[in-house]
PDB file of C-alpha atoms in Angstrom:
ATOM      1  CA  MET A   1     -17.167  -6.646   6.633  1.00 65.00           C
ATOM      2  CA  LYS A   2     -17.936  -3.909   9.114  1.00 68.00           C
ATOM      3  CA  LEU A   3     -16.805  -6.146  12.235  1.00 70.00           C
ATOM      4  CA  THR A   4     -13.970  -6.651  10.392  1.00 78.00           C
ATOM      5  CA  LYS A   5     -13.084  -3.414   9.613  1.00 76.00           C
ATOM      6  CA  GLY A   6     -13.868  -2.429  13.479  1.00 77.00           C
ATOM      7  CA  VAL A   7     -11.596  -5.027  14.643  1.00 80.00           C
ATOM      8  CA  LEU A   8      -8.694  -4.008  12.216  1.00 84.00           C
ATOM      9  CA  SER A   9      -9.320  -0.314  13.213  1.00 82.00           C
ATOM     10  CA  ALA A  10      -9.202  -1.211  17.045  1.00 84.00           C
ATOM     11  CA  ILE A  11      -5.818  -3.397  16.380  1.00 87.00           C
ATOM     12  CA  TYR A  12      -4.366  -0.504  14.578  1.00 85.00           C
ATOM     13  CA  ALA A  13      -5.461   2.056  17.284  1.00 84.00           C
ATOM     14  CA  LEU A  14      -3.659   0.005  20.072  1.00 86.00           C
ATOM     15  CA  LEU A  15      -0.498  -0.144  17.785  1.00 86.00           C
ATOM     16  CA  ILE A  16      -0.486   3.484  17.805  1.00 83.00           C
ATOM     17  CA  ILE A  17      -1.476   4.346  21.622  1.00 86.00           C
ATOM     18  CA  ILE A  18       0.335   1.412  23.433  1.00 85.00           C
ATOM     19  CA  PRO A  19       3.891   2.952  22.515  1.00 83.00           C
ATOM     20  CA  VAL A  20       2.739   6.700  23.245  1.00 84.00           C
ATOM     21  CA  ILE A  21       1.298   5.236  26.828  1.00 86.00           C
ATOM     22  CA  VAL A  22       4.917   3.587  27.397  1.00 82.00           C
ATOM     23  CA  ILE A  23       6.821   6.642  26.377  1.00 83.00           C
ATOM     24  CA  PHE A  24       4.616   8.743  28.567  1.00 85.00           C
ATOM     25  CA  PHE A  25       4.896   6.682  31.649  1.00 85.00           C
ATOM     26  CA  ALA A  26       8.777   6.561  31.184  1.00 83.00           C
ATOM     27  CA  THR A  27       9.094  10.186  31.421  1.00 84.00           C
ATOM     28  CA  PHE A  28       8.318   9.708  35.086  1.00 82.00           C
ATOM     29  CA  LYS A  29      11.047   6.899  35.572  1.00 82.00           C
ATOM     30  CA  SER A  30      14.601   7.306  36.529  1.00 78.00           C
ATOM     31  CA  THR A  31      17.134   5.583  34.212  1.00 74.00           C
ATOM     32  CA  SER A  32      17.783   2.696  36.611  1.00 77.00           C
ATOM     33  CA  GLU A  33      14.009   2.211  37.032  1.00 78.00           C
ATOM     34  CA  MET A  34      13.314   2.396  33.280  1.00 77.00           C
ATOM     35  CA  TYR A  35      15.852  -0.552  32.372  1.00 75.00           C
ATOM     36  CA  LYS A  36      14.475  -2.735  35.545  1.00 77.00           C
ATOM     37  CA  ASP A  37      10.847  -2.562  34.272  1.00 75.00           C
ATOM     38  CA  VAL A  38      10.062  -1.210  30.837  1.00 75.00           C
ATOM     39  CA  LEU A  39       6.441  -1.590  30.586  1.00 76.00           C
ATOM     40  CA  GLY A  40       5.604  -1.072  34.254  1.00 76.00           C
ATOM     41  CA  LEU A  41       4.145   2.007  35.882  1.00 78.00           C
ATOM     42  CA  PRO A  42       6.563   4.328  37.330  1.00 80.00           C
ATOM     43  CA  ALA A  43       6.794   4.398  41.181  1.00 75.00           C
ATOM     44  CA  SER A  44       5.975   7.990  41.427  1.00 75.00           C
ATOM     45  CA  PHE A  45       4.428  10.546  38.971  1.00 79.00           C
ATOM     46  CA  GLY A  46       6.933  13.593  39.836  1.00 75.00           C
ATOM     47  CA  PHE A  47       7.843  15.851  37.321  1.00 78.00           C
ATOM     48  CA  ASP A  48      11.619  15.774  37.852  1.00 79.00           C
ATOM     49  CA  ASN A  49      12.500  15.010  34.271  1.00 79.00           C
ATOM     50  CA  TYR A  50      10.645  17.721  32.801  1.00 80.00           C
ATOM     51  CA  LEU A  51      11.996  20.049  35.438  1.00 80.00           C
ATOM     52  CA  THR A  52      15.450  18.902  34.705  1.00 78.00           C
ATOM     53  CA  MET A  53      15.092  19.154  30.953  1.00 76.00           C
ATOM     54  CA  PHE A  54      14.141  22.942  31.622  1.00 74.00           C
ATOM     55  CA  THR A  55      16.500  23.840  34.398  1.00 75.00           C
ATOM     56  CA  GLU A  56      20.057  21.865  33.398  1.00 67.00           C
ATOM     57  CA  GLU A  57      19.373  20.886  29.825  1.00 62.00           C
ATOM     58  CA  SER A  58      18.766  24.051  28.234  1.00 73.00           C
ATOM     59  CA  MET A  59      15.466  22.886  27.126  1.00 78.00           C
ATOM     60  CA  SER A  60      13.841  26.240  26.818  1.00 82.00           C
ATOM     61  CA  THR A  61      16.369  27.620  24.271  1.00 86.00           C
ATOM     62  CA  TYR A  62      16.033  24.634  22.205  1.00 87.00           C
ATOM     63  CA  PHE A  63      12.635  25.104  22.291  1.00 87.00           C
ATOM     64  CA  TRP A  64      12.282  28.686  21.476  1.00 90.00           C
ATOM     65  CA  ASN A  65      15.060  28.049  18.618  1.00 93.00           C
ATOM     66  CA  SER A  66      12.581  25.356  17.102  1.00 92.00           C
ATOM     67  CA  VAL A  67       9.826  28.010  17.572  1.00 92.00           C
ATOM     68  CA  ILE A  68      11.520  30.732  15.946  1.00 95.00           C
ATOM     69  CA  VAL A  69      12.887  28.770  12.765  1.00 95.00           C
ATOM     70  CA  THR A  70       9.512  27.025  12.311  1.00 94.00           C
ATOM     71  CA  LEU A  71       7.191  30.066  12.491  1.00 94.00           C
ATOM     72  CA  ILE A  72       9.404  32.324  10.174  1.00 96.00           C
ATOM     73  CA  SER A  73      10.103  29.505   7.864  1.00 96.00           C
ATOM     74  CA  VAL A  74       6.217  28.373   7.651  1.00 95.00           C
ATOM     75  CA  GLY A  75       5.431  31.894   7.051  1.00 95.00           C
ATOM     76  CA  MET A  76       7.804  33.141   4.632  1.00 96.00           C
ATOM     77  CA  THR A  77       7.339  30.024   2.616  1.00 96.00           C
ATOM     78  CA  LEU A  78       3.336  30.319   2.565  1.00 95.00           C
ATOM     79  CA  PHE A  79       3.834  33.995   1.491  1.00 95.00           C
ATOM     80  CA  PHE A  80       6.261  33.412  -1.463  1.00 95.00           C
ATOM     81  CA  SER A  81       4.607  29.991  -2.462  1.00 94.00           C
ATOM     82  CA  SER A  82       1.108  31.515  -2.626  1.00 94.00           C
ATOM     83  CA  LEU A  83       2.697  34.436  -5.003  1.00 93.00           C
ATOM     84  CA  ILE A  84       4.177  31.849  -7.079  1.00 93.00           C
ATOM     85  CA  ALA A  85       1.154  30.138  -7.516  1.00 92.00           C
ATOM     86  CA  PHE A  86      -0.978  32.985  -8.194  1.00 92.00           C
ATOM     87  CA  ALA A  87       1.484  33.935 -11.067  1.00 90.00           C
ATOM     88  CA  ILE A  88       1.777  30.501 -12.277  1.00 90.00           C
ATOM     89  CA  THR A  89      -2.064  30.271 -12.414  1.00 88.00           C
ATOM     90  CA  ARG A  90      -2.590  33.988 -14.240  1.00 84.00           C
ATOM     91  CA  MET A  91       0.461  33.083 -16.787  1.00 82.00           C
ATOM     92  CA  SER A  92      -1.113  31.808 -20.118  1.00 73.00           C
ATOM     93  CA  GLY A  93       0.589  29.281 -22.217  1.00 76.00           C
ATOM     94  CA  TRP A  94       4.032  27.672 -21.772  1.00 80.00           C
ATOM     95  CA  PRO A  95       5.624  30.226 -19.602  1.00 82.00           C
ATOM     96  CA  GLY A  96       3.408  28.996 -16.651  1.00 79.00           C
ATOM     97  CA  ARG A  97       3.569  25.121 -17.551  1.00 84.00           C
ATOM     98  CA  ILE A  98       7.792  25.731 -17.654  1.00 87.00           C
ATOM     99  CA  LEU A  99       7.768  27.648 -14.137  1.00 86.00           C
ATOM    100  CA  PHE A 100       5.458  25.001 -12.637  1.00 86.00           C
ATOM    101  CA  GLY A 101       7.788  22.187 -13.962  1.00 86.00           C
ATOM    102  CA  LEU A 102      10.886  23.783 -12.371  1.00 85.00           C
ATOM    103  CA  PHE A 103       9.230  24.130  -9.320  1.00 85.00           C
ATOM    104  CA  THR A 104       7.830  20.164  -9.660  1.00 84.00           C
ATOM    105  CA  LEU A 105      11.481  18.940 -10.549  1.00 83.00           C
ATOM    106  CA  GLY A 106      12.802  20.254  -7.214  1.00 79.00           C
ATOM    107  CA  MET A 107      10.746  18.180  -5.338  1.00 81.00           C
ATOM    108  CA  MET A 108      12.259  15.271  -7.099  1.00 81.00           C
ATOM    109  CA  VAL A 109      15.645  15.523  -6.109  1.00 79.00           C
ATOM    110  CA  PRO A 110      16.389  14.193  -2.760  1.00 80.00           C
ATOM    111  CA  ALA A 111      17.756  16.013   0.081  1.00 77.00           C
ATOM    112  CA  GLN A 112      20.891  13.778   0.303  1.00 78.00           C
ATOM    113  CA  VAL A 113      22.359  14.908  -3.073  1.00 81.00           C
ATOM    114  CA  ASN A 114      22.088  18.497  -2.279  1.00 83.00           C
ATOM    115  CA  MET A 115      23.771  17.995   1.136  1.00 85.00           C
ATOM    116  CA  ILE A 116      27.573  18.976   0.078  1.00 87.00           C
ATOM    117  CA  PRO A 117      26.702  21.669  -2.294  1.00 88.00           C
ATOM    118  CA  LEU A 118      24.055  23.389  -0.152  1.00 88.00           C
ATOM    119  CA  TYR A 119      26.464  23.359   2.832  1.00 89.00           C
ATOM    120  CA  GLN A 120      29.052  24.819   0.493  1.00 90.00           C
ATOM    121  CA  LEU A 121      26.853  27.897  -0.340  1.00 90.00           C
ATOM    122  CA  VAL A 122      25.734  28.352   3.363  1.00 90.00           C
ATOM    123  CA  PHE A 123      29.429  28.360   4.550  1.00 90.00           C
ATOM    124  CA  ASP A 124      30.309  30.919   1.721  1.00 91.00           C
ATOM    125  CA  LEU A 125      27.581  33.342   2.876  1.00 89.00           C
ATOM    126  CA  GLY A 126      28.773  32.868   6.409  1.00 89.00           C
ATOM    127  CA  LEU A 127      25.315  31.532   7.616  1.00 89.00           C
ATOM    128  CA  THR A 128      26.533  28.201   9.403  1.00 89.00           C
ATOM    129  CA  ASN A 129      25.398  28.192  12.947  1.00 91.00           C
ATOM    130  CA  SER A 130      22.917  30.466  12.705  1.00 91.00           C
ATOM    131  CA  LEU A 131      19.085  30.466  12.742  1.00 93.00           C
ATOM    132  CA  THR A 132      19.011  32.778   9.960  1.00 93.00           C
ATOM    133  CA  GLY A 133      20.636  30.396   7.707  1.00 92.00           C
ATOM    134  CA  LEU A 134      18.484  27.452   8.960  1.00 93.00           C
ATOM    135  CA  ILE A 135      15.434  29.511   8.182  1.00 95.00           C
ATOM    136  CA  LEU A 136      16.675  30.132   4.569  1.00 94.00           C
ATOM    137  CA  VAL A 137      17.384  26.639   3.840  1.00 93.00           C
ATOM    138  CA  ASN A 138      14.268  25.341   5.296  1.00 94.00           C
ATOM    139  CA  ILE A 139      12.356  28.068   2.792  1.00 94.00           C
ATOM    140  CA  SER A 140      14.448  26.682  -0.327  1.00 91.00           C
ATOM    141  CA  VAL A 141      13.801  23.248   0.487  1.00 91.00           C
ATOM    142  CA  THR A 142       9.976  23.307   1.176  1.00 92.00           C
ATOM    143  CA  LEU A 143       9.022  25.939  -1.394  1.00 92.00           C
ATOM    144  CA  PRO A 144       8.703  23.602  -4.225  1.00 91.00           C
ATOM    145  CA  VAL A 145       6.279  21.447  -2.083  1.00 91.00           C
ATOM    146  CA  ALA A 146       4.050  24.517  -1.089  1.00 92.00           C
ATOM    147  CA  VAL A 147       4.062  25.733  -4.756  1.00 92.00           C
ATOM    148  CA  PHE A 148       2.718  22.549  -6.175  1.00 90.00           C
ATOM    149  CA  ILE A 149      -0.017  22.099  -3.711  1.00 88.00           C
ATOM    150  CA  LEU A 150      -1.323  25.785  -3.801  1.00 90.00           C
ATOM    151  CA  THR A 151      -0.996  25.765  -7.510  1.00 89.00           C
ATOM    152  CA  GLY A 152      -3.122  22.866  -7.850  1.00 84.00           C
ATOM    153  CA  PHE A 153      -5.978  24.563  -5.928  1.00 85.00           C
ATOM    154  CA  MET A 154      -5.781  28.159  -7.240  1.00 86.00           C
ATOM    155  CA  LYS A 155      -5.698  26.691 -10.923  1.00 85.00           C
ATOM    156  CA  SER A 156      -9.609  25.705  -9.932  1.00 82.00           C
ATOM    157  CA  LEU A 157     -10.514  29.231  -9.129  1.00 82.00           C
ATOM    158  CA  PRO A 158     -12.976  30.427 -11.553  1.00 83.00           C
ATOM    159  CA  SER A 159     -11.061  32.547 -13.995  1.00 82.00           C
ATOM    160  CA  THR A 160     -14.382  34.832 -14.301  1.00 84.00           C
ATOM    161  CA  LEU A 161     -13.355  36.044 -10.921  1.00 83.00           C
ATOM    162  CA  PHE A 162      -9.970  37.825 -11.764  1.00 83.00           C
ATOM    163  CA  GLU A 163     -11.739  38.946 -15.322  1.00 83.00           C
ATOM    164  CA  ALA A 164     -14.319  40.923 -13.731  1.00 85.00           C
ATOM    165  CA  SER A 165     -11.665  42.377 -11.050  1.00 85.00           C
ATOM    166  CA  ARG A 166      -9.518  43.114 -13.912  1.00 85.00           C
ATOM    167  CA  ILE A 167     -12.185  44.973 -15.547  1.00 85.00           C
ATOM    168  CA  ASP A 168     -13.179  47.216 -12.253  1.00 82.00           C
ATOM    169  CA  GLY A 169      -9.298  48.151 -12.492  1.00 84.00           C
ATOM    170  CA  ALA A 170      -7.741  45.949  -9.814  1.00 81.00           C
ATOM    171  CA  SER A 171      -4.103  45.515 -10.046  1.00 86.00           C
ATOM    172  CA  ASN A 172      -2.353  41.961  -9.756  1.00 85.00           C
ATOM    173  CA  TRP A 173      -1.407  42.526  -6.130  1.00 88.00           C
ATOM    174  CA  GLN A 174      -5.110  43.537  -5.343  1.00 88.00           C
ATOM    175  CA  MET A 175      -6.251  40.332  -7.110  1.00 89.00           C
ATOM    176  CA  TYR A 176      -4.059  38.366  -5.042  1.00 90.00           C
ATOM    177  CA  ARG A 177      -4.693  39.890  -1.804  1.00 88.00           C
ATOM    178  CA  LYS A 178      -8.628  39.915  -2.349  1.00 88.00           C
ATOM    179  CA  ILE A 179      -9.554  37.339  -4.574  1.00 88.00           C
ATOM    180  CA  ALA A 180      -6.769  34.207  -4.409  1.00 89.00           C
ATOM    181  CA  VAL A 181      -5.737  34.425  -0.775  1.00 89.00           C
ATOM    182  CA  PRO A 182      -8.940  34.500   1.004  1.00 89.00           C
ATOM    183  CA  LEU A 183     -10.513  31.907  -1.405  1.00 87.00           C
ATOM    184  CA  SER A 184      -7.521  29.303  -0.861  1.00 86.00           C
ATOM    185  CA  LEU A 185      -7.529  29.999   2.762  1.00 85.00           C
ATOM    186  CA  PRO A 186      -8.506  26.109   3.416  1.00 82.00           C
ATOM    187  CA  SER A 187      -5.519  24.950   0.833  1.00 85.00           C
ATOM    188  CA  ILE A 188      -3.062  27.430   2.980  1.00 88.00           C
ATOM    189  CA  SER A 189      -4.261  26.340   6.243  1.00 84.00           C
ATOM    190  CA  ALA A 190      -3.505  22.405   5.289  1.00 84.00           C
ATOM    191  CA  THR A 191      -0.130  23.494   3.776  1.00 89.00           C
ATOM    192  CA  ALA A 192       0.607  25.289   6.788  1.00 89.00           C
ATOM    193  CA  ILE A 193       0.172  22.439   8.819  1.00 85.00           C
ATOM    194  CA  PHE A 194       2.086  20.408   6.554  1.00 86.00           C
ATOM    195  CA  LEU A 195       4.839  22.693   6.567  1.00 91.00           C
ATOM    196  CA  PHE A 196       4.955  23.005  10.454  1.00 90.00           C
ATOM    197  CA  VAL A 197       5.457  19.317  10.931  1.00 87.00           C
ATOM    198  CA  MET A 198       8.310  19.227   8.212  1.00 89.00           C
ATOM    199  CA  ASN A 199      10.072  22.331   9.655  1.00 92.00           C
ATOM    200  CA  TRP A 200       9.343  21.272  13.465  1.00 91.00           C
ATOM    201  CA  ASN A 201      10.601  17.656  13.105  1.00 88.00           C
ATOM    202  CA  ASP A 202      13.594  18.341  10.808  1.00 89.00           C
ATOM    203  CA  LEU A 203      16.773  16.908  12.210  1.00 87.00           C
ATOM    204  CA  LEU A 204      18.867  16.828   8.837  1.00 89.00           C
ATOM    205  CA  TYR A 205      19.444  20.421   8.130  1.00 91.00           C
ATOM    206  CA  PRO A 206      20.101  21.397  11.850  1.00 92.00           C
ATOM    207  CA  LEU A 207      22.510  18.489  12.068  1.00 89.00           C
ATOM    208  CA  GLN A 208      24.194  19.527   9.096  1.00 89.00           C
ATOM    209  CA  PHE A 209      24.650  23.426   9.631  1.00 91.00           C
ATOM    210  CA  ILE A 210      24.530  23.410  13.340  1.00 89.00           C
ATOM    211  CA  THR A 211      27.073  22.684  15.816  1.00 86.00           C
ATOM    212  CA  ASP A 212      26.844  25.693  18.377  1.00 86.00           C
ATOM    213  CA  SER A 213      24.718  24.475  21.296  1.00 83.00           C
ATOM    214  CA  ASP A 214      22.963  28.138  21.404  1.00 86.00           C
ATOM    215  CA  TYR A 215      21.500  27.665  18.050  1.00 90.00           C
ATOM    216  CA  LYS A 216      20.371  23.943  18.358  1.00 89.00           C
ATOM    217  CA  THR A 217      16.714  23.070  17.779  1.00 90.00           C
ATOM    218  CA  LEU A 218      14.661  20.460  19.752  1.00 87.00           C
ATOM    219  CA  PRO A 219      15.283  17.549  17.299  1.00 87.00           C
ATOM    220  CA  LEU A 220      18.965  18.046  17.283  1.00 87.00           C
ATOM    221  CA  ALA A 221      19.304  18.637  20.964  1.00 83.00           C
ATOM    222  CA  LEU A 222      17.335  15.301  21.764  1.00 80.00           C
ATOM    223  CA  LEU A 223      20.577  13.256  19.936  1.00 78.00           C
ATOM    224  CA  GLU A 224      22.399  14.743  23.311  1.00 72.00           C
ATOM    225  CA  PHE A 225      20.628  11.954  25.499  1.00 69.00           C
ATOM    226  CA  GLN A 226      21.886   8.953  23.051  1.00 67.00           C
ATOM    227  CA  GLY A 227      25.450   7.699  24.217  1.00 58.00           C
ATOM    228  CA  GLU A 228      27.862   5.224  22.591  1.00 52.00           C
ATOM    229  CA  TYR A 229      27.192   2.391  25.366  1.00 54.00           C
ATOM    230  CA  MET A 230      24.251   4.004  27.128  1.00 61.00           C
ATOM    231  CA  THR A 231      20.745   5.972  26.306  1.00 69.00           C
ATOM    232  CA  ASN A 232      19.264   7.967  28.808  1.00 74.00           C
ATOM    233  CA  TYR A 233      15.566   6.620  27.884  1.00 76.00           C
ATOM    234  CA  PRO A 234      13.442   8.780  30.232  1.00 81.00           C
ATOM    235  CA  MET A 235      15.434  12.106  29.489  1.00 81.00           C
ATOM    236  CA  LEU A 236      15.152  11.395  25.878  1.00 81.00           C
ATOM    237  CA  PHE A 237      11.516  10.302  26.114  1.00 85.00           C
ATOM    238  CA  THR A 238      10.749  13.441  27.944  1.00 84.00           C
ATOM    239  CA  GLY A 239      12.302  15.578  25.467  1.00 82.00           C
ATOM    240  CA  VAL A 240      10.251  13.688  22.815  1.00 83.00           C
ATOM    241  CA  ILE A 241       7.040  14.503  24.668  1.00 85.00           C
ATOM    242  CA  ILE A 242       7.868  18.170  24.966  1.00 83.00           C
ATOM    243  CA  ALA A 243       8.820  18.427  21.264  1.00 83.00           C
ATOM    244  CA  SER A 244       5.541  16.598  20.294  1.00 83.00           C
ATOM    245  CA  ALA A 245       3.265  18.696  22.408  1.00 82.00           C
ATOM    246  CA  PRO A 246       3.273  21.874  19.996  1.00 81.00           C
ATOM    247  CA  MET A 247       2.332  19.712  17.084  1.00 79.00           C
ATOM    248  CA  VAL A 248      -0.357  17.932  18.741  1.00 79.00           C
ATOM    249  CA  ILE A 249      -1.993  21.096  20.216  1.00 80.00           C
ATOM    250  CA  ALA A 250      -1.722  22.584  16.673  1.00 75.00           C
ATOM    251  CA  TYR A 251      -3.429  19.724  15.063  1.00 75.00           C
ATOM    252  CA  ILE A 252      -6.259  19.582  17.622  1.00 76.00           C
ATOM    253  CA  PHE A 253      -7.101  23.199  17.303  1.00 73.00           C
ATOM    254  CA  LEU A 254      -6.491  23.429  13.401  1.00 69.00           C
ATOM    255  CA  GLN A 255      -7.819  19.909  12.385  1.00 68.00           C
ATOM    256  CA  ARG A 256     -11.039  21.213  10.730  1.00 69.00           C
ATOM    257  CA  TYR A 257      -8.754  23.394   8.671  1.00 65.00           C
ATOM    258  CA  PHE A 258      -6.673  20.634   7.522  1.00 62.00           C
ATOM    259  CA  VAL A 259      -9.649  18.296   6.806  1.00 61.00           C
ATOM    260  CA  ALA A 260     -11.448  21.228   4.829  1.00 59.00           C
ATOM    261  CA  GLY A 261      -8.184  21.888   3.004  1.00 56.00           C
ATOM    262  CA  MET A 262      -7.763  18.369   2.056  1.00 55.00           C
ATOM    263  CA  MET A 263     -11.331  17.941   0.885  1.00 56.00           C
ATOM    264  CA  ALA A 264     -10.978  21.275  -1.076  1.00 53.00           C
ATOM    265  CA  GLY A 265      -8.237  20.083  -2.875  1.00 48.00           C
ATOM    266  CA  SER A 266      -9.720  16.650  -3.762  1.00 47.00           C
ATOM    267  CA  LEU A 267     -13.190  18.100  -4.696  1.00 45.00           C
ATOM    268  CA  LYS A 268     -11.544  20.481  -6.946  1.00 47.00           C
ATOM    269  CA  GLY A 269      -8.817  18.820  -8.518  1.00 43.00           C
TER     270      GLY A 269
END
């Protein structure tokens, strides 16, 4: 049984690693070299494609747009969702259940259903072709998911801690800041990684609300390398590697928080 699991794990790992290696090697090839030998090694390991991305393709602008949108969206979503989750757990009876149910319903509505009314709302507010509009949309879309995750964790916190702090004269804000948030850090960290991936990789909403090249994010900018009759795969793969690098780096340094948050949620659920 152990041997079978090991073989299956090795096959699964190869299925993941081989495409990544092929894509990485392709970033060092020219278009003609790519079409001539897809799986072969590049003739030279020059960084021409990477330099071109940042000097001729405005990749630095797209990169920083993604950074700004992602960091602000994740930060604001975590702040509001933790406040809402704390409020839900402190509300007794049906009001808390109804509020939690409303956010849960928000997770059940497909994004495609909201596209037209959401675009009309953003257009009426004059926030199309702006990072501000994109940030507000991201917050509204990801808030139900974050509330759902954090509420499940905060419900498991001992109520005696809040009762004791209330007796000592602590306000709701003090209980949120000094008790709920510190104890929920594992779950908040795991939620932050989840939200980071969602916002960083999002293509639907930038494609819907952004047409000005000055406000494009990385996923939207990568579409420029796909033509009707021919696709510049070396440049496209170079953009994919650049876009994936922050997520890989973030996961390497934050994986212990992600695992701790998942384990905490499963044990306390």
